[in-house]
Amino acid sequence: GLDDPTRSTLREAEELARSGRLAEALRLLDQEAALVPGDARPHLAASRLLLQAERLPEAIEAAERAARAEPASPLPPYALGLALRARGDRAAAAEAFRAALDLDADLADALVELAALALDAGDHEEARQLLDRALALRPDDARARELASRLD
Protein backbone atom coordinates (compact mmCIF):
# COMPACT_ATOMS: atom_id res chain seq x y z
CA GLY A 1 0.00 0.00 0.00
CA LEU A 2 0.92 3.66 0.18
CA ASP A 3 2.23 3.29 3.70
CA ASP A 4 4.56 0.39 2.96
CA PRO A 5 7.43 0.52 5.46
CA THR A 6 9.33 -2.16 3.56
CA ARG A 7 9.37 0.00 0.43
CA SER A 8 10.99 2.91 2.28
CA THR A 9 13.56 0.52 3.80
CA LEU A 10 14.38 -0.77 0.31
CA ARG A 11 14.88 2.82 -0.88
CA GLU A 12 17.11 3.52 2.10
CA ALA A 13 19.21 0.42 1.33
CA GLU A 14 19.57 1.52 -2.32
CA GLU A 15 20.80 4.94 -1.15
CA LEU A 16 23.33 3.37 1.24
CA ALA A 17 24.64 1.09 -1.50
CA ARG A 18 24.88 3.99 -3.96
CA SER A 19 26.98 5.94 -1.47
CA GLY A 20 29.38 3.01 -1.12
CA ARG A 21 27.95 1.63 2.13
CA LEU A 22 27.05 -1.83 0.85
CA ALA A 23 27.64 -3.65 4.16
CA GLU A 24 25.19 -1.31 5.91
CA ALA A 25 22.68 -1.71 3.08
CA LEU A 26 22.86 -5.51 3.32
CA ARG A 27 22.49 -5.40 7.13
CA LEU A 28 19.40 -3.23 6.76
CA LEU A 29 17.91 -5.63 4.20
CA ASP A 30 18.62 -8.62 6.48
CA GLN A 31 16.82 -6.88 9.34
CA GLU A 32 13.87 -6.07 7.08
CA ALA A 33 13.71 -9.65 5.78
CA ALA A 34 13.37 -10.89 9.36
CA LEU A 35 10.42 -8.51 9.92
CA VAL A 36 8.55 -9.56 6.75
CA PRO A 37 9.26 -13.30 6.31
CA GLY A 38 6.71 -13.78 3.51
CA ASP A 39 8.09 -10.90 1.42
CA ALA A 40 10.73 -11.61 -1.22
CA ARG A 41 11.60 -7.94 -1.79
CA PRO A 42 14.40 -7.53 0.80
CA HIS A 43 16.10 -10.67 -0.54
CA LEU A 44 15.63 -9.54 -4.15
CA ALA A 45 17.14 -6.14 -3.34
CA ALA A 46 20.09 -7.83 -1.63
CA SER A 47 20.56 -10.13 -4.62
CA ARG A 48 20.58 -7.14 -6.99
CA LEU A 49 23.11 -5.20 -4.87
CA LEU A 50 25.35 -8.26 -4.49
CA LEU A 51 25.16 -8.89 -8.25
CA GLN A 52 26.21 -5.28 -8.92
CA ALA A 53 29.13 -5.82 -6.52
CA GLU A 54 29.99 -9.05 -8.40
CA ARG A 55 29.56 -11.07 -5.20
CA LEU A 56 27.89 -13.84 -7.16
CA PRO A 57 27.68 -16.72 -4.64
CA GLU A 58 25.95 -14.36 -2.20
CA ALA A 59 23.69 -12.95 -4.94
CA ILE A 60 22.63 -16.52 -5.76
CA GLU A 61 21.97 -17.28 -2.07
CA ALA A 62 19.86 -14.12 -1.70
CA ALA A 63 17.79 -15.08 -4.76
CA GLU A 64 17.26 -18.55 -3.28
CA ARG A 65 16.10 -16.97 0.01
CA ALA A 66 13.69 -14.82 -2.01
CA ALA A 67 12.24 -17.97 -3.58
CA ARG A 68 11.72 -19.52 -0.14
CA ALA A 69 9.96 -16.34 1.05
CA GLU A 70 7.61 -16.17 -1.98
CA PRO A 71 7.57 -19.49 -3.86
CA ALA A 72 4.76 -18.34 -6.19
CA SER A 73 6.58 -15.20 -7.38
CA PRO A 74 8.45 -15.31 -10.70
CA LEU A 75 10.90 -12.63 -9.53
CA PRO A 76 13.17 -14.84 -7.37
CA PRO A 77 13.91 -17.35 -10.16
CA TYR A 78 14.44 -14.39 -12.52
CA ALA A 79 16.96 -12.86 -10.06
CA LEU A 80 18.60 -16.27 -9.69
CA GLY A 81 18.93 -16.49 -13.46
CA LEU A 82 20.68 -13.11 -13.62
CA ALA A 83 23.21 -14.17 -10.98
CA LEU A 84 23.81 -17.57 -12.58
CA ARG A 85 24.30 -15.95 -15.99
CA ALA A 86 26.82 -13.52 -14.48
CA ARG A 87 28.67 -16.54 -13.06
CA GLY A 88 28.79 -17.99 -16.59
CA ASP A 89 26.45 -20.86 -15.82
CA ARG A 90 24.23 -20.51 -18.88
CA ALA A 91 22.36 -23.81 -18.61
CA ALA A 92 21.35 -23.17 -15.00
CA ALA A 93 20.50 -19.54 -15.86
CA ALA A 94 18.21 -20.69 -18.68
CA GLU A 95 16.56 -23.16 -16.32
CA ALA A 96 15.95 -20.37 -13.78
CA PHE A 97 14.48 -18.03 -16.43
CA ARG A 98 12.19 -20.88 -17.59
CA ALA A 99 11.11 -21.43 -13.98
CA ALA A 100 10.21 -17.72 -13.78
CA LEU A 101 8.15 -18.06 -16.99
CA ASP A 102 6.39 -21.13 -15.57
CA LEU A 103 5.16 -18.84 -12.79
CA ASP A 104 4.38 -15.90 -15.10
CA ALA A 105 4.37 -16.59 -18.85
CA ASP A 106 4.27 -12.82 -19.50
CA LEU A 107 7.45 -11.88 -17.62
CA ALA A 108 9.03 -10.00 -20.53
CA ASP A 109 12.42 -9.63 -18.81
CA ALA A 110 12.74 -13.40 -18.50
CA LEU A 111 11.74 -13.86 -22.15
CA VAL A 112 14.45 -11.40 -23.22
CA GLU A 113 17.13 -13.04 -21.04
CA LEU A 114 16.23 -16.47 -22.38
CA ALA A 115 16.30 -15.12 -25.94
CA ALA A 116 19.79 -13.67 -25.36
CA LEU A 117 21.00 -17.08 -24.14
CA ALA A 118 19.40 -18.80 -27.15
CA LEU A 119 21.03 -16.30 -29.51
CA ASP A 120 24.44 -16.85 -27.87
CA ALA A 121 23.94 -20.61 -28.30
CA GLY A 122 23.14 -20.09 -32.00
CA ASP A 123 19.48 -21.16 -31.62
CA HIS A 124 17.97 -18.40 -33.75
CA GLU A 125 14.55 -20.05 -34.05
CA GLU A 126 14.13 -20.21 -30.26
CA ALA A 127 15.46 -16.67 -29.89
CA ARG A 128 13.00 -15.35 -32.49
CA GLN A 129 10.01 -17.02 -30.81
CA LEU A 130 10.98 -15.64 -27.38
CA LEU A 131 11.60 -12.14 -28.75
CA ASP A 132 8.29 -12.17 -30.61
CA ARG A 133 6.57 -12.90 -27.30
CA ALA A 134 8.60 -10.26 -25.43
CA LEU A 135 7.95 -7.58 -28.07
CA ALA A 136 4.22 -8.40 -28.13
CA LEU A 137 4.23 -7.58 -24.41
CA ARG A 138 6.66 -4.65 -24.56
CA PRO A 139 6.97 -3.25 -28.10
CA ASP A 140 9.45 -0.57 -26.94
CA ASP A 141 11.83 -2.91 -25.13
CA ALA A 142 15.21 -1.61 -26.33
CA ARG A 143 17.15 -4.79 -25.50
CA ALA A 144 14.56 -7.06 -27.18
CA ARG A 145 14.68 -4.88 -30.29
CA GLU A 146 18.49 -4.90 -30.31
CA LEU A 147 18.55 -8.70 -30.02
CA ALA A 148 15.88 -9.04 -32.74
CA SER A 149 17.96 -6.84 -35.06
CA ARG A 150 20.81 -9.40 -34.73
CA LEU A 151 18.47 -12.09 -36.09
CA ASP A 152 17.67 -10.32 -39.35
Coordinates of C-alpha atoms in Angstrom, one line a residue:
G1 CA 0.0 0.0 0.0
L2 CA 0.9 3.7 0.2
D3 CA 2.2 3.3 3.7
D4 CA 4.6 0.4 3.0
P5 CA 7.4 0.5 5.5
T6 CA 9.3 -2.2 3.6
R7 CA 9.4 0.0 0.4
S8 CA 11.0 2.9 2.3
T9 CA 13.6 0.5 3.8
L10 CA 14.4 -0.8 0.3
R11 CA 14.9 2.8 -0.9
E12 CA 17.1 3.5 2.1
A13 CA 19.2 0.4 1.3
E14 CA 19.6 1.5 -2.3
E15 CA 20.8 4.9 -1.1
L16 CA 23.3 3.4 1.2
A17 CA 24.6 1.1 -1.5
R18 CA 24.9 4.0 -4.0
S19 CA 27.0 5.9 -1.5
G20 CA 29.4 3.0 -1.1
R21 CA 28.0 1.6 2.1
L22 CA 27.1 -1.8 0.8
A23 CA 27.6 -3.7 4.2
E24 CA 25.2 -1.3 5.9
A25 CA 22.7 -1.7 3.1
L26 CA 22.9 -5.5 3.3
R27 CA 22.5 -5.4 7.1
L28 CA 19.4 -3.2 6.8
L29 CA 17.9 -5.6 4.2
D30 CA 18.6 -8.6 6.5
Q31 CA 16.8 -6.9 9.3
E32 CA 13.9 -6.1 7.1
A33 CA 13.7 -9.6 5.8
A34 CA 13.4 -10.9 9.4
L35 CA 10.4 -8.5 9.9
V36 CA 8.6 -9.6 6.8
P37 CA 9.3 -13.3 6.3
G38 CA 6.7 -13.8 3.5
D39 CA 8.1 -10.9 1.4
A40 CA 10.7 -11.6 -1.2
R41 CA 11.6 -7.9 -1.8
P42 CA 14.4 -7.5 0.8
H43 CA 16.1 -10.7 -0.5
L44 CA 15.6 -9.5 -4.1
A45 CA 17.1 -6.1 -3.3
A46 CA 20.1 -7.8 -1.6
S47 CA 20.6 -10.1 -4.6
R48 CA 20.6 -7.1 -7.0
L49 CA 23.1 -5.2 -4.9
L50 CA 25.4 -8.3 -4.5
L51 CA 25.2 -8.9 -8.3
Q52 CA 26.2 -5.3 -8.9
A53 CA 29.1 -5.8 -6.5
E54 CA 30.0 -9.1 -8.4
R55 CA 29.6 -11.1 -5.2
L56 CA 27.9 -13.8 -7.2
P57 CA 27.7 -16.7 -4.6
E58 CA 25.9 -14.4 -2.2
A59 CA 23.7 -12.9 -4.9
I60 CA 22.6 -16.5 -5.8
E61 CA 22.0 -17.3 -2.1
A62 CA 19.9 -14.1 -1.7
A63 CA 17.8 -15.1 -4.8
E64 CA 17.3 -18.6 -3.3
R65 CA 16.1 -17.0 0.0
A66 CA 13.7 -14.8 -2.0
A67 CA 12.2 -18.0 -3.6
R68 CA 11.7 -19.5 -0.1
A69 CA 10.0 -16.3 1.1
E70 CA 7.6 -16.2 -2.0
P71 CA 7.6 -19.5 -3.9
A72 CA 4.8 -18.3 -6.2
S73 CA 6.6 -15.2 -7.4
P74 CA 8.5 -15.3 -10.7
L75 CA 10.9 -12.6 -9.5
P76 CA 13.2 -14.8 -7.4
P77 CA 13.9 -17.4 -10.2
Y78 CA 14.4 -14.4 -12.5
A79 CA 17.0 -12.9 -10.1
L80 CA 18.6 -16.3 -9.7
G81 CA 18.9 -16.5 -13.5
L82 CA 20.7 -13.1 -13.6
A83 CA 23.2 -14.2 -11.0
L84 CA 23.8 -17.6 -12.6
R85 CA 24.3 -16.0 -16.0
A86 CA 26.8 -13.5 -14.5
R87 CA 28.7 -16.5 -13.1
G88 CA 28.8 -18.0 -16.6
D89 CA 26.4 -20.9 -15.8
R90 CA 24.2 -20.5 -18.9
A91 CA 22.4 -23.8 -18.6
A92 CA 21.4 -23.2 -15.0
A93 CA 20.5 -19.5 -15.9
A94 CA 18.2 -20.7 -18.7
E95 CA 16.6 -23.2 -16.3
A96 CA 15.9 -20.4 -13.8
F97 CA 14.5 -18.0 -16.4
R98 CA 12.2 -20.9 -17.6
A99 CA 11.1 -21.4 -14.0
A100 CA 10.2 -17.7 -13.8
L101 CA 8.2 -18.1 -17.0
D102 CA 6.4 -21.1 -15.6
L103 CA 5.2 -18.8 -12.8
D104 CA 4.4 -15.9 -15.1
A105 CA 4.4 -16.6 -18.8
D106 CA 4.3 -12.8 -19.5
L107 CA 7.5 -11.9 -17.6
A108 CA 9.0 -10.0 -20.5
D109 CA 12.4 -9.6 -18.8
A110 CA 12.7 -13.4 -18.5
L111 CA 11.7 -13.9 -22.1
V112 CA 14.4 -11.4 -23.2
E113 CA 17.1 -13.0 -21.0
L114 CA 16.2 -16.5 -22.4
A115 CA 16.3 -15.1 -25.9
A116 CA 19.8 -13.7 -25.4
L117 CA 21.0 -17.1 -24.1
A118 CA 19.4 -18.8 -27.1
L119 CA 21.0 -16.3 -29.5
D120 CA 24.4 -16.9 -27.9
A121 CA 23.9 -20.6 -28.3
G122 CA 23.1 -20.1 -32.0
D123 CA 19.5 -21.2 -31.6
H124 CA 18.0 -18.4 -33.8
E125 CA 14.5 -20.0 -34.1
E126 CA 14.1 -20.2 -30.3
A127 CA 15.5 -16.7 -29.9
R128 CA 13.0 -15.3 -32.5
Q129 CA 10.0 -17.0 -30.8
L130 CA 11.0 -15.6 -27.4
L131 CA 11.6 -12.1 -28.8
D132 CA 8.3 -12.2 -30.6
R133 CA 6.6 -12.9 -27.3
A134 CA 8.6 -10.3 -25.4
L135 CA 7.9 -7.6 -28.1
A136 CA 4.2 -8.4 -28.1
L137 CA 4.2 -7.6 -24.4
R138 CA 6.7 -4.7 -24.6
P139 CA 7.0 -3.2 -28.1
D140 CA 9.4 -0.6 -26.9
D141 CA 11.8 -2.9 -25.1
A142 CA 15.2 -1.6 -26.3
R143 CA 17.1 -4.8 -25.5
A144 CA 14.6 -7.1 -27.2
R145 CA 14.7 -4.9 -30.3
E146 CA 18.5 -4.9 -30.3
L147 CA 18.5 -8.7 -30.0
A148 CA 15.9 -9.0 -32.7
S149 CA 18.0 -6.8 -35.1
R150 CA 20.8 -9.4 -34.7
L151 CA 18.5 -12.1 -36.1
D152 CA 17.7 -10.3 -39.4

